[in-house]
Amino acid sequence: MKPKILITPKSFQKYKMKPIEMLEQQGFEVLENTTGRTFTEEEIIEVAKEGVVGIIVGVDPLPAHVLESCAQLQAVSKYGVGMDNIDLEKAQQLGIQVQNAIGTNNISVAELTIGLMFESARKLSQSVQTVKAMGWERVIGCELTGKRVAVIGGGQIGKEVAKRCRGLQMTVTIYDPYFNDQAFLDEFNVQRSEHFDDAIRSADFVTLHLPVTTATKHIIDAKVFSDMKPTSILINTARGELVDEQALFEALSTGQIAVAAQDVYSQEPPVEGDPLVALPNFILTPHIGAFTQESVERMAIVSTQNLLNMLEDEV
Ligand code: NAD
């Protein structure tokens, strides 16, 4: 019997021919997620409990008990970057190798971030909807040029955002305790703040580009909102759990901040009737940061190659 590979990401379907050919040529049988949605824990266990040696995973859940249930699993290849859906400690204990596809989607996520800045500043979708409804009301906006942006997390995506903001003649400050790329700061005339509070207080835009961990969960909470300018705009294309959504609801309802525009949410999709989603100054896109032709292609090829490298001795 051939060893099996499970491929879970929905968008993988858009660029699956070459990667599946690569896997089949190496002697693997490929199992796909044809549900048209993210797999549940139970579905992963059902499909992968026997004979699956590798998984190419999107945002589908791989907590400890799922990893334990997949008896032959040796390698998990993340189709993307954020690994918060995988219990990395358990994987290590079980000897399951894990790797992500670094550098495959940073441009796409950075471009969406800039798009959400323009959306927040100029109310683009609201204006389009007004005209579609045969209205002609104009909402006054603001320019990005000259505004201050705090980039929280200066990794692959944060740096691409910082460069683009400089291109728009914004003043950019990176807050990232682990950042040590002085050459980048010099080349793009970007500042670095040692203190999170300082970066937040002076910013017109705060944009999040850090992973969610026990230390960073709810890094944006009620205290942070009380420090932010009432005209400020929060952009989150990283992970929903970075923001305390109850506190965000309060901040947006009471005018502590002006707008929040996110591509991610604590529960995706949100539950019907969610009061935060209903607020006019809360903008949410359906996790499309990496969903471009270019990123999907790069993520598919790189995650497949990473998996093949990890399973080198398997076939
Ligand atoms: P990266 O690992 O290159 O960069 C993350 C940066 O965050 C690092 O430089 C790290 O030092 C910094 N950091 C860690 N803890 C921090 C803290 N407490 N305060 C400030 N900075 C801190 O990752 P990346 O590729 O730039 O991804 C950033 C985020 O974007 C991740 O959360 C990832 O899950 C998310 N993401 C979202 C999408 C999407 O579709 N919307 C796509 C890709 C990545």
mmCIF file of C-alpha atoms and ligand atoms in Angstrom:
data_model
loop_
_atom_site.group_PDB
_atom_site.id
_atom_site.type_symbol
_atom_site.label_atom_id
_atom_site.label_comp_id
_atom_site.label_asym_id
_atom_site.label_seq_id
_atom_site.Cartn_x
_atom_site.Cartn_y
_atom_site.Cartn_z
ATOM 1 C CA MET A 1 0.000 0.000 0.000
ATOM 2 C CA LYS A 2 1.302 3.459 -0.923
ATOM 3 C CA PRO A 3 1.956 5.957 1.889
ATOM 4 C CA LYS A 4 -0.676 8.701 1.871
ATOM 5 C CA ILE A 5 -0.547 12.487 1.948
ATOM 6 C CA LEU A 6 -3.549 14.509 3.087
ATOM 7 C CA ILE A 7 -3.972 17.993 1.590
ATOM 8 C CA THR A 8 -6.468 20.134 3.539
ATOM 9 C CA PRO A 9 -6.384 23.796 2.336
ATOM 10 C CA LYS A 10 -9.361 24.862 0.244
ATOM 11 C CA SER A 11 -7.368 27.234 -1.951
ATOM 12 C CA PHE A 12 -4.856 24.475 -2.740
ATOM 13 C CA GLN A 13 -7.518 23.215 -5.171
ATOM 14 C CA LYS A 14 -6.805 26.263 -7.347
ATOM 15 C CA TYR A 15 -3.215 25.247 -7.955
ATOM 16 C CA LYS A 16 -3.126 21.545 -7.301
ATOM 17 C CA MET A 17 -1.980 19.950 -10.548
ATOM 18 C CA LYS A 18 1.767 20.434 -10.281
ATOM 19 C CA PRO A 19 2.049 19.703 -6.516
ATOM 20 C CA ILE A 20 -0.092 16.568 -6.773
ATOM 21 C CA GLU A 21 2.020 15.410 -9.713
ATOM 22 C CA MET A 22 5.165 16.037 -7.611
ATOM 23 C CA LEU A 23 3.760 13.900 -4.767
ATOM 24 C CA GLU A 24 2.475 11.098 -7.011
ATOM 25 C CA GLN A 25 5.778 10.917 -8.874
ATOM 26 C CA GLN A 26 7.455 10.248 -5.535
ATOM 27 C CA GLY A 27 5.105 7.311 -4.899
ATOM 28 C CA PHE A 28 2.526 8.882 -2.568
ATOM 29 C CA GLU A 29 -1.231 8.556 -2.757
ATOM 30 C CA VAL A 30 -2.916 11.951 -2.373
ATOM 31 C CA LEU A 31 -6.085 12.499 -0.339
ATOM 32 C CA GLU A 32 -7.819 15.858 -0.776
ATOM 33 C CA ASN A 33 -10.273 17.915 1.235
ATOM 34 C CA THR A 34 -13.248 18.164 -1.098
ATOM 35 C CA THR A 35 -15.683 19.589 1.501
ATOM 36 C CA GLY A 36 -15.183 23.152 0.234
ATOM 37 C CA ARG A 37 -14.487 24.295 3.812
ATOM 38 C CA THR A 38 -11.934 23.916 6.586
ATOM 39 C CA PHE A 39 -11.787 20.376 8.011
ATOM 40 C CA THR A 40 -12.976 19.748 11.580
ATOM 41 C CA GLU A 41 -10.787 17.850 14.057
ATOM 42 C CA GLU A 42 -13.009 14.776 13.670
ATOM 43 C CA GLU A 43 -12.755 14.859 9.883
ATOM 44 C CA ILE A 44 -8.959 15.021 10.005
ATOM 45 C CA ILE A 45 -8.837 12.068 12.402
ATOM 46 C CA GLU A 46 -11.248 10.084 10.230
ATOM 47 C CA VAL A 47 -9.186 10.608 7.060
ATOM 48 C CA ALA A 48 -5.684 10.547 8.571
ATOM 49 C CA LYS A 49 -5.855 7.975 11.366
ATOM 50 C CA GLU A 50 -4.338 5.251 9.182
ATOM 51 C CA GLY A 51 -1.724 5.338 6.457
ATOM 52 C CA VAL A 52 -1.274 9.137 6.282
ATOM 53 C CA VAL A 53 2.428 9.969 6.691
ATOM 54 C CA GLY A 54 2.235 13.638 5.759
ATOM 55 C CA ILE A 55 -0.269 16.492 5.894
ATOM 56 C CA ILE A 56 -0.200 19.744 3.966
ATOM 57 C CA VAL A 57 -2.338 21.858 6.277
ATOM 58 C CA GLY A 58 -4.022 25.231 5.985
ATOM 59 C CA VAL A 59 -5.867 26.695 8.976
ATOM 60 C CA ASP A 60 -7.469 23.332 9.829
ATOM 61 C CA PRO A 61 -6.970 22.314 13.486
ATOM 62 C CA LEU A 62 -4.102 20.005 14.502
ATOM 63 C CA PRO A 63 -4.259 20.005 18.334
ATOM 64 C CA ALA A 64 -2.525 17.357 20.466
ATOM 65 C CA HIS A 65 -5.264 14.726 20.334
ATOM 66 C CA VAL A 66 -5.565 14.949 16.529
ATOM 67 C CA LEU A 67 -1.792 14.505 16.126
ATOM 68 C CA GLU A 68 -1.898 11.555 18.543
ATOM 69 C CA SER A 69 -4.717 9.947 16.563
ATOM 70 C CA CYS A 70 -2.768 9.994 13.288
ATOM 71 C CA ALA A 71 -0.694 6.892 13.951
ATOM 72 C CA GLN A 72 1.666 7.020 10.944
ATOM 73 C CA LEU A 73 2.028 10.811 10.713
ATOM 74 C CA GLN A 74 5.643 11.904 10.297
ATOM 75 C CA ALA A 75 5.515 15.391 8.829
ATOM 76 C CA VAL A 76 3.218 18.428 8.701
ATOM 77 C CA SER A 77 3.844 21.070 6.089
ATOM 78 C CA LYS A 78 2.074 24.376 6.678
ATOM 79 C CA TYR A 79 0.550 25.909 3.558
ATOM 80 C CA GLY A 80 1.361 29.445 4.718
ATOM 81 C CA VAL A 81 3.149 30.909 7.702
ATOM 82 C CA GLY A 82 1.101 31.084 10.948
ATOM 83 C CA MET A 83 1.392 27.798 12.882
ATOM 84 C CA ASP A 84 -1.018 28.599 15.723
ATOM 85 C CA ASN A 85 -3.398 25.822 14.551
ATOM 86 C CA ILE A 86 -0.718 23.164 15.148
ATOM 87 C CA ASP A 87 0.322 21.929 18.612
ATOM 88 C CA LEU A 88 4.054 22.277 17.969
ATOM 89 C CA GLU A 89 5.078 20.920 21.373
ATOM 90 C CA LYS A 90 3.034 17.751 20.908
ATOM 91 C CA ALA A 91 4.378 17.347 17.370
ATOM 92 C CA GLN A 92 7.918 17.502 18.701
ATOM 93 C CA GLN A 93 7.113 14.951 21.437
ATOM 94 C CA LEU A 94 5.675 12.589 18.836
ATOM 95 C CA GLY A 95 8.641 13.091 16.499
ATOM 96 C CA ILE A 96 6.460 14.716 13.824
ATOM 97 C CA GLN A 97 8.439 17.246 11.791
ATOM 98 C CA VAL A 98 6.727 20.584 11.097
ATOM 99 C CA GLN A 99 7.700 23.307 8.654
ATOM 100 C CA ASN A 100 6.021 26.438 7.301
ATOM 101 C CA ALA A 101 6.260 28.077 3.887
ATOM 102 C CA ILE A 102 8.186 31.213 4.841
ATOM 103 C CA GLY A 103 8.273 34.101 2.375
ATOM 104 C CA THR A 104 5.486 32.811 0.136
ATOM 105 C CA ASN A 105 2.682 35.226 1.013
ATOM 106 C CA ASN A 106 4.264 38.294 2.606
ATOM 107 C CA ILE A 107 3.749 40.539 -0.455
ATOM 108 C CA SER A 108 0.059 39.612 -0.780
ATOM 109 C CA VAL A 109 -0.655 40.190 2.911
ATOM 110 C CA ALA A 110 1.263 43.487 2.860
ATOM 111 C CA GLU A 111 -0.721 44.687 -0.162
ATOM 112 C CA LEU A 112 -4.028 43.786 1.524
ATOM 113 C CA THR A 113 -2.876 45.683 4.624
ATOM 114 C CA ILE A 114 -2.307 48.812 2.550
ATOM 115 C CA GLY A 115 -5.684 48.193 0.872
ATOM 116 C CA LEU A 116 -7.389 48.105 4.284
ATOM 117 C CA MET A 117 -5.657 51.368 5.194
ATOM 118 C CA PHE A 118 -7.154 53.037 2.108
ATOM 119 C CA GLU A 119 -10.525 51.380 2.760
ATOM 120 C CA SER A 120 -10.525 52.747 6.322
ATOM 121 C CA ALA A 121 -9.337 56.205 5.315
ATOM 122 C CA ARG A 122 -11.603 56.697 2.272
ATOM 123 C CA LYS A 123 -14.611 54.421 3.036
ATOM 124 C CA LEU A 124 -14.336 52.859 -0.401
ATOM 125 C CA SER A 125 -16.806 49.979 -0.076
ATOM 126 C CA GLN A 126 -19.390 52.163 1.666
ATOM 127 C CA SER A 127 -19.119 54.715 -1.166
ATOM 128 C CA VAL A 128 -19.472 52.021 -3.827
ATOM 129 C CA GLN A 129 -22.547 50.590 -2.086
ATOM 130 C CA THR A 130 -24.102 54.065 -1.893
ATOM 131 C CA VAL A 131 -23.803 54.556 -5.657
ATOM 132 C CA LYS A 132 -25.060 51.018 -6.393
ATOM 133 C CA ALA A 133 -28.168 51.977 -4.407
ATOM 134 C CA MET A 134 -28.465 55.066 -6.685
ATOM 135 C CA GLY A 135 -27.275 57.378 -3.914
ATOM 136 C CA TRP A 136 -24.599 60.077 -4.242
ATOM 137 C CA GLU A 137 -23.589 60.850 -0.631
ATOM 138 C CA ARG A 138 -19.920 61.588 -0.103
ATOM 139 C CA VAL A 139 -18.135 60.618 3.098
ATOM 140 C CA ILE A 140 -15.153 62.779 3.918
ATOM 141 C CA GLY A 141 -11.915 60.810 4.206
ATOM 142 C CA CYS A 142 -8.313 61.425 5.177
ATOM 143 C CA GLU A 143 -4.967 61.105 3.404
ATOM 144 C CA LEU A 144 -2.372 58.487 4.265
ATOM 145 C CA THR A 145 0.524 60.761 3.314
ATOM 146 C CA GLY A 146 2.207 62.218 6.376
ATOM 147 C CA LYS A 147 0.410 59.968 8.849
ATOM 148 C CA ARG A 148 2.229 57.919 11.494
ATOM 149 C CA VAL A 149 2.007 54.155 11.370
ATOM 150 C CA ALA A 150 3.053 51.738 14.104
ATOM 151 C CA VAL A 151 4.003 48.365 12.639
ATOM 152 C CA ILE A 152 3.742 45.801 15.455
ATOM 153 C CA GLY A 153 5.930 42.866 14.411
ATOM 154 C CA GLY A 154 8.759 43.576 11.982
ATOM 155 C CA GLY A 155 9.075 40.173 10.302
ATOM 156 C CA GLN A 156 8.480 39.172 6.682
ATOM 157 C CA ILE A 157 5.097 40.890 6.374
ATOM 158 C CA GLY A 158 5.744 43.812 8.732
ATOM 159 C CA LYS A 159 8.801 44.827 6.695
ATOM 160 C CA GLU A 160 6.895 44.733 3.388
ATOM 161 C CA VAL A 161 4.159 46.875 4.971
ATOM 162 C CA ALA A 162 6.755 49.307 6.330
ATOM 163 C CA LYS A 163 8.353 49.706 2.878
ATOM 164 C CA ARG A 164 4.988 50.408 1.229
ATOM 165 C CA CYS A 165 4.016 52.893 3.926
ATOM 166 C CA ARG A 166 7.304 54.730 3.342
ATOM 167 C CA GLY A 167 6.471 54.755 -0.360
ATOM 168 C CA LEU A 168 3.274 56.587 0.633
ATOM 169 C CA GLN A 169 5.386 59.082 2.609
ATOM 170 C CA MET A 170 4.066 57.907 5.952
ATOM 171 C CA THR A 171 6.225 58.003 9.086
ATOM 172 C CA VAL A 172 6.882 54.423 10.123
ATOM 173 C CA THR A 173 7.844 53.014 13.526
ATOM 174 C CA ILE A 174 8.388 49.295 14.054
ATOM 175 C CA TYR A 175 7.784 47.762 17.463
ATOM 176 C CA ASP A 176 9.321 44.292 17.673
ATOM 177 C CA PRO A 177 11.447 43.273 20.669
ATOM 178 C CA TYR A 178 13.384 40.778 18.531
ATOM 179 C CA PHE A 179 14.050 43.094 15.565
ATOM 180 C CA ASN A 180 17.746 43.559 14.761
ATOM 181 C CA ASP A 181 17.891 44.648 11.104
ATOM 182 C CA GLN A 182 19.485 48.083 11.389
ATOM 183 C CA ALA A 183 20.311 48.058 7.656
ATOM 184 C CA PHE A 184 16.568 47.862 6.875
ATOM 185 C CA LEU A 185 15.804 50.821 9.163
ATOM 186 C CA ASP A 186 18.559 52.856 7.516
ATOM 187 C CA GLU A 187 17.673 51.933 3.943
ATOM 188 C CA PHE A 188 13.965 52.739 4.271
ATOM 189 C CA ASN A 189 14.201 55.518 6.844
ATOM 190 C CA VAL A 190 12.066 53.589 9.319
ATOM 191 C CA GLN A 191 12.197 54.158 13.075
ATOM 192 C CA ARG A 192 12.181 51.527 15.768
ATOM 193 C CA SER A 193 10.500 51.913 19.126
ATOM 194 C CA GLU A 194 11.741 50.070 22.211
ATOM 195 C CA HIS A 195 8.376 50.604 23.884
ATOM 196 C CA PHE A 196 5.043 49.264 22.737
ATOM 197 C CA ASP A 197 3.126 52.071 24.521
ATOM 198 C CA ASP A 198 5.116 54.825 22.794
ATOM 199 C CA ALA A 199 4.518 53.303 19.371
ATOM 200 C CA ILE A 200 0.777 52.938 19.999
ATOM 201 C CA ARG A 201 0.161 56.381 21.535
ATOM 202 C CA SER A 202 1.508 58.449 18.677
ATOM 203 C CA ALA A 203 0.156 56.333 15.808
ATOM 204 C CA ASP A 204 -2.573 57.238 13.326
ATOM 205 C CA PHE A 205 -2.505 53.624 12.085
ATOM 206 C CA VAL A 206 -1.576 50.588 14.186
ATOM 207 C CA THR A 207 -1.006 47.494 12.061
ATOM 208 C CA LEU A 208 -0.421 44.004 13.489
ATOM 209 C CA HIS A 209 2.106 41.577 11.980
ATOM 210 C CA LEU A 210 3.113 39.248 14.816
ATOM 211 C CA PRO A 211 2.253 35.644 15.659
ATOM 212 C CA VAL A 212 -0.358 34.774 18.282
ATOM 213 C CA THR A 213 1.204 33.048 21.289
ATOM 214 C CA THR A 214 0.328 32.919 24.988
ATOM 215 C CA ALA A 215 2.398 36.119 25.348
ATOM 216 C CA THR A 216 0.734 38.027 22.493
ATOM 217 C CA LYS A 217 -2.902 36.896 22.823
ATOM 218 C CA HIS A 218 -5.009 40.049 23.398
ATOM 219 C CA ILE A 219 -1.921 42.258 23.059
ATOM 220 C CA ILE A 220 -4.463 44.859 21.927
ATOM 221 C CA ASP A 221 -6.801 45.203 24.922
ATOM 222 C CA ALA A 222 -8.882 47.856 26.717
ATOM 223 C CA LYS A 223 -5.758 49.560 28.123
ATOM 224 C CA VAL A 224 -4.218 49.850 24.653
ATOM 225 C CA PHE A 225 -7.426 51.308 23.211
ATOM 226 C CA SER A 226 -7.467 53.911 25.977
ATOM 227 C CA ASP A 227 -3.919 54.915 24.936
ATOM 228 C CA MET A 228 -4.708 55.167 21.214
ATOM 229 C CA LYS A 229 -5.782 58.403 19.518
ATOM 230 C CA PRO A 230 -9.565 58.739 18.970
ATOM 231 C CA THR A 231 -8.836 59.273 15.273
ATOM 232 C CA SER A 232 -6.639 56.188 15.009
ATOM 233 C CA ILE A 233 -7.240 53.144 12.855
ATOM 234 C CA LEU A 234 -6.379 49.555 13.801
ATOM 235 C CA ILE A 235 -5.460 47.157 10.996
ATOM 236 C CA ASN A 236 -5.182 43.433 11.750
ATOM 237 C CA THR A 237 -4.163 41.050 8.981
ATOM 238 C CA ALA A 238 -2.305 38.748 11.415
ATOM 239 C CA ARG A 239 -4.549 36.747 13.776
ATOM 240 C CA GLY A 240 -7.909 37.492 15.422
ATOM 241 C CA GLU A 241 -6.769 36.396 18.891
ATOM 242 C CA LEU A 242 -4.278 39.275 19.067
ATOM 243 C CA VAL A 243 -7.206 41.622 19.728
ATOM 244 C CA ASP A 244 -9.586 41.481 22.705
ATOM 245 C CA GLU A 245 -12.774 41.708 20.654
ATOM 246 C CA GLN A 246 -14.976 42.696 23.594
ATOM 247 C CA ALA A 247 -12.649 45.636 24.261
ATOM 248 C CA LEU A 248 -12.599 46.428 20.534
ATOM 249 C CA PHE A 249 -16.401 46.578 20.498
ATOM 250 C CA GLU A 250 -16.317 49.075 23.376
ATOM 251 C CA ALA A 251 -13.544 51.124 21.758
ATOM 252 C CA LEU A 252 -15.359 51.388 18.413
ATOM 253 C CA SER A 253 -18.786 52.037 19.965
ATOM 254 C CA THR A 254 -17.541 54.767 22.306
ATOM 255 C CA GLY A 255 -15.175 56.474 19.839
ATOM 256 C CA GLN A 256 -11.943 55.510 21.623
ATOM 257 C CA ILE A 257 -10.621 54.680 18.160
ATOM 258 C CA ALA A 258 -12.122 55.558 14.759
ATOM 259 C CA VAL A 259 -12.020 52.352 12.694
ATOM 260 C CA ALA A 260 -10.769 48.760 12.864
ATOM 261 C CA ALA A 261 -10.189 46.849 9.640
ATOM 262 C CA GLN A 262 -9.333 43.159 9.920
ATOM 263 C CA ASP A 263 -8.770 40.166 7.652
ATOM 264 C CA VAL A 264 -8.856 37.752 10.582
ATOM 265 C CA TYR A 265 -11.201 37.032 13.450
ATOM 266 C CA SER A 266 -11.282 34.903 16.595
ATOM 267 C CA GLN A 267 -13.959 32.753 14.970
ATOM 268 C CA GLU A 268 -13.909 32.433 11.188
ATOM 269 C CA PRO A 269 -16.529 32.887 9.868
ATOM 270 C CA PRO A 270 -18.086 34.918 12.715
ATOM 271 C CA VAL A 271 -21.341 33.748 14.279
ATOM 272 C CA GLU A 272 -24.550 35.271 12.984
ATOM 273 C CA GLY A 273 -25.631 38.362 14.911
ATOM 274 C CA ASP A 274 -22.108 39.134 16.189
ATOM 275 C CA PRO A 275 -22.484 42.753 17.418
ATOM 276 C CA LEU A 276 -18.884 43.699 16.521
ATOM 277 C CA VAL A 277 -19.346 42.655 12.892
ATOM 278 C CA ALA A 278 -22.490 44.786 12.712
ATOM 279 C CA LEU A 279 -20.694 48.018 13.713
ATOM 280 C CA PRO A 280 -20.298 50.406 10.748
ATOM 281 C CA ASN A 281 -16.715 51.278 11.751
ATOM 282 C CA PHE A 282 -15.637 47.610 11.874
ATOM 283 C CA ILE A 283 -14.457 46.185 8.562
ATOM 284 C CA LEU A 284 -13.815 42.464 8.118
ATOM 285 C CA THR A 285 -12.573 40.602 5.042
ATOM 286 C CA PRO A 286 -12.765 36.776 4.967
ATOM 287 C CA HIS A 287 -9.080 35.889 5.589
ATOM 288 C CA ILE A 288 -7.995 36.739 2.042
ATOM 289 C CA GLY A 289 -4.515 38.034 2.907
ATOM 290 C CA ALA A 290 -2.690 35.238 1.106
ATOM 291 C CA PHE A 291 -5.465 34.547 -1.372
ATOM 292 C CA THR A 292 -3.887 35.778 -4.606
ATOM 293 C CA GLN A 293 -2.863 33.834 -7.709
ATOM 294 C CA GLU A 294 0.778 34.474 -6.891
ATOM 295 C CA SER A 295 0.697 33.469 -3.222
ATOM 296 C CA VAL A 296 -1.480 30.406 -3.760
ATOM 297 C CA GLU A 297 0.950 29.149 -6.396
ATOM 298 C CA ARG A 298 4.027 29.835 -4.244
ATOM 299 C CA MET A 299 2.461 28.320 -1.102
ATOM 300 C CA ALA A 300 1.385 25.172 -2.974
ATOM 301 C CA ILE A 301 4.803 24.532 -4.503
ATOM 302 C CA VAL A 302 6.866 25.436 -1.427
ATOM 303 C CA SER A 303 4.691 23.499 1.052
ATOM 304 C CA THR A 304 4.783 20.443 -1.235
ATOM 305 C CA GLN A 305 8.558 20.644 -1.624
ATOM 306 C CA ASN A 306 8.955 21.118 2.163
ATOM 307 C CA LEU A 307 6.861 18.004 2.773
ATOM 308 C CA LEU A 308 8.862 15.970 0.259
ATOM 309 C CA ASN A 309 12.096 17.087 1.926
ATOM 310 C CA MET A 310 10.795 16.049 5.351
ATOM 311 C CA LEU A 311 9.618 12.668 4.024
ATOM 312 C CA GLU A 312 12.777 12.044 2.012
ATOM 313 C CA ASP A 313 13.273 8.512 3.359
ATOM 314 C CA GLU A 314 9.631 7.461 3.191
ATOM 315 C CA VAL A 315 9.394 6.048 -0.374
HETATM 316 P P1 NAD B 1 7.342 36.504 10.831
HETATM 317 O O1 NAD B 1 7.659 35.358 11.729
HETATM 318 O O2 NAD B 1 8.198 36.770 9.665
HETATM 319 O O3 NAD B 1 7.298 37.855 11.705
HETATM 320 C C1 NAD B 1 6.687 37.942 12.952
HETATM 321 C C2 NAD B 1 7.421 39.004 13.735
HETATM 322 O O4 NAD B 1 6.723 39.224 14.975
HETATM 323 C C3 NAD B 1 8.872 38.605 14.112
HETATM 324 O O5 NAD B 1 9.776 39.573 13.619
HETATM 325 C C4 NAD B 1 8.850 38.552 15.627
HETATM 326 O O6 NAD B 1 10.064 38.997 16.200
HETATM 327 C C5 NAD B 1 7.708 39.516 15.939
HETATM 328 N N1 NAD B 1 7.184 39.384 17.284
HETATM 329 C C6 NAD B 1 7.075 38.261 18.044
HETATM 330 N N2 NAD B 1 6.549 38.587 19.250
HETATM 331 C C7 NAD B 1 6.326 39.920 19.231
HETATM 332 C C8 NAD B 1 5.787 40.838 20.181
HETATM 333 N N3 NAD B 1 5.401 40.443 21.403
HETATM 334 N N4 NAD B 1 5.675 42.137 19.824
HETATM 335 C C9 NAD B 1 6.065 42.551 18.592
HETATM 336 N N5 NAD B 1 6.608 41.732 17.664
HETATM 337 C C10 NAD B 1 6.718 40.434 17.982
HETATM 338 O O7 NAD B 1 5.821 36.285 10.416
HETATM 339 P P2 NAD B 1 5.049 36.956 9.183
HETATM 340 O O8 NAD B 1 5.166 36.071 8.001
HETATM 341 O O9 NAD B 1 5.450 38.375 9.052
HETATM 342 O O10 NAD B 1 3.536 36.824 9.723
HETATM 343 C C11 NAD B 1 3.015 37.750 10.654
HETATM 344 C C12 NAD B 1 1.573 37.384 11.014
HETATM 345 O O11 NAD B 1 0.736 37.387 9.847
HETATM 346 C C13 NAD B 1 1.377 36.012 11.652
HETATM 347 O O12 NAD B 1 0.437 36.138 12.712
HETATM 348 C C14 NAD B 1 0.740 35.186 10.573
HETATM 349 O O13 NAD B 1 -0.064 34.178 11.117
HETATM 350 C C15 NAD B 1 -0.101 36.246 9.872
HETATM 351 N N6 NAD B 1 -0.477 35.905 8.478
HETATM 352 C C16 NAD B 1 -1.739 36.178 8.060
HETATM 353 C C17 NAD B 1 -2.105 35.884 6.749
HETATM 354 C C18 NAD B 1 -3.484 36.194 6.224
HETATM 355 O O14 NAD B 1 -3.935 35.505 5.316
HETATM 356 N N7 NAD B 1 -4.161 37.204 6.716
HETATM 357 C C19 NAD B 1 -1.175 35.284 5.879
HETATM 358 C C20 NAD B 1 0.116 35.054 6.346
HETATM 359 C C21 NAD B 1 0.465 35.362 7.653
#
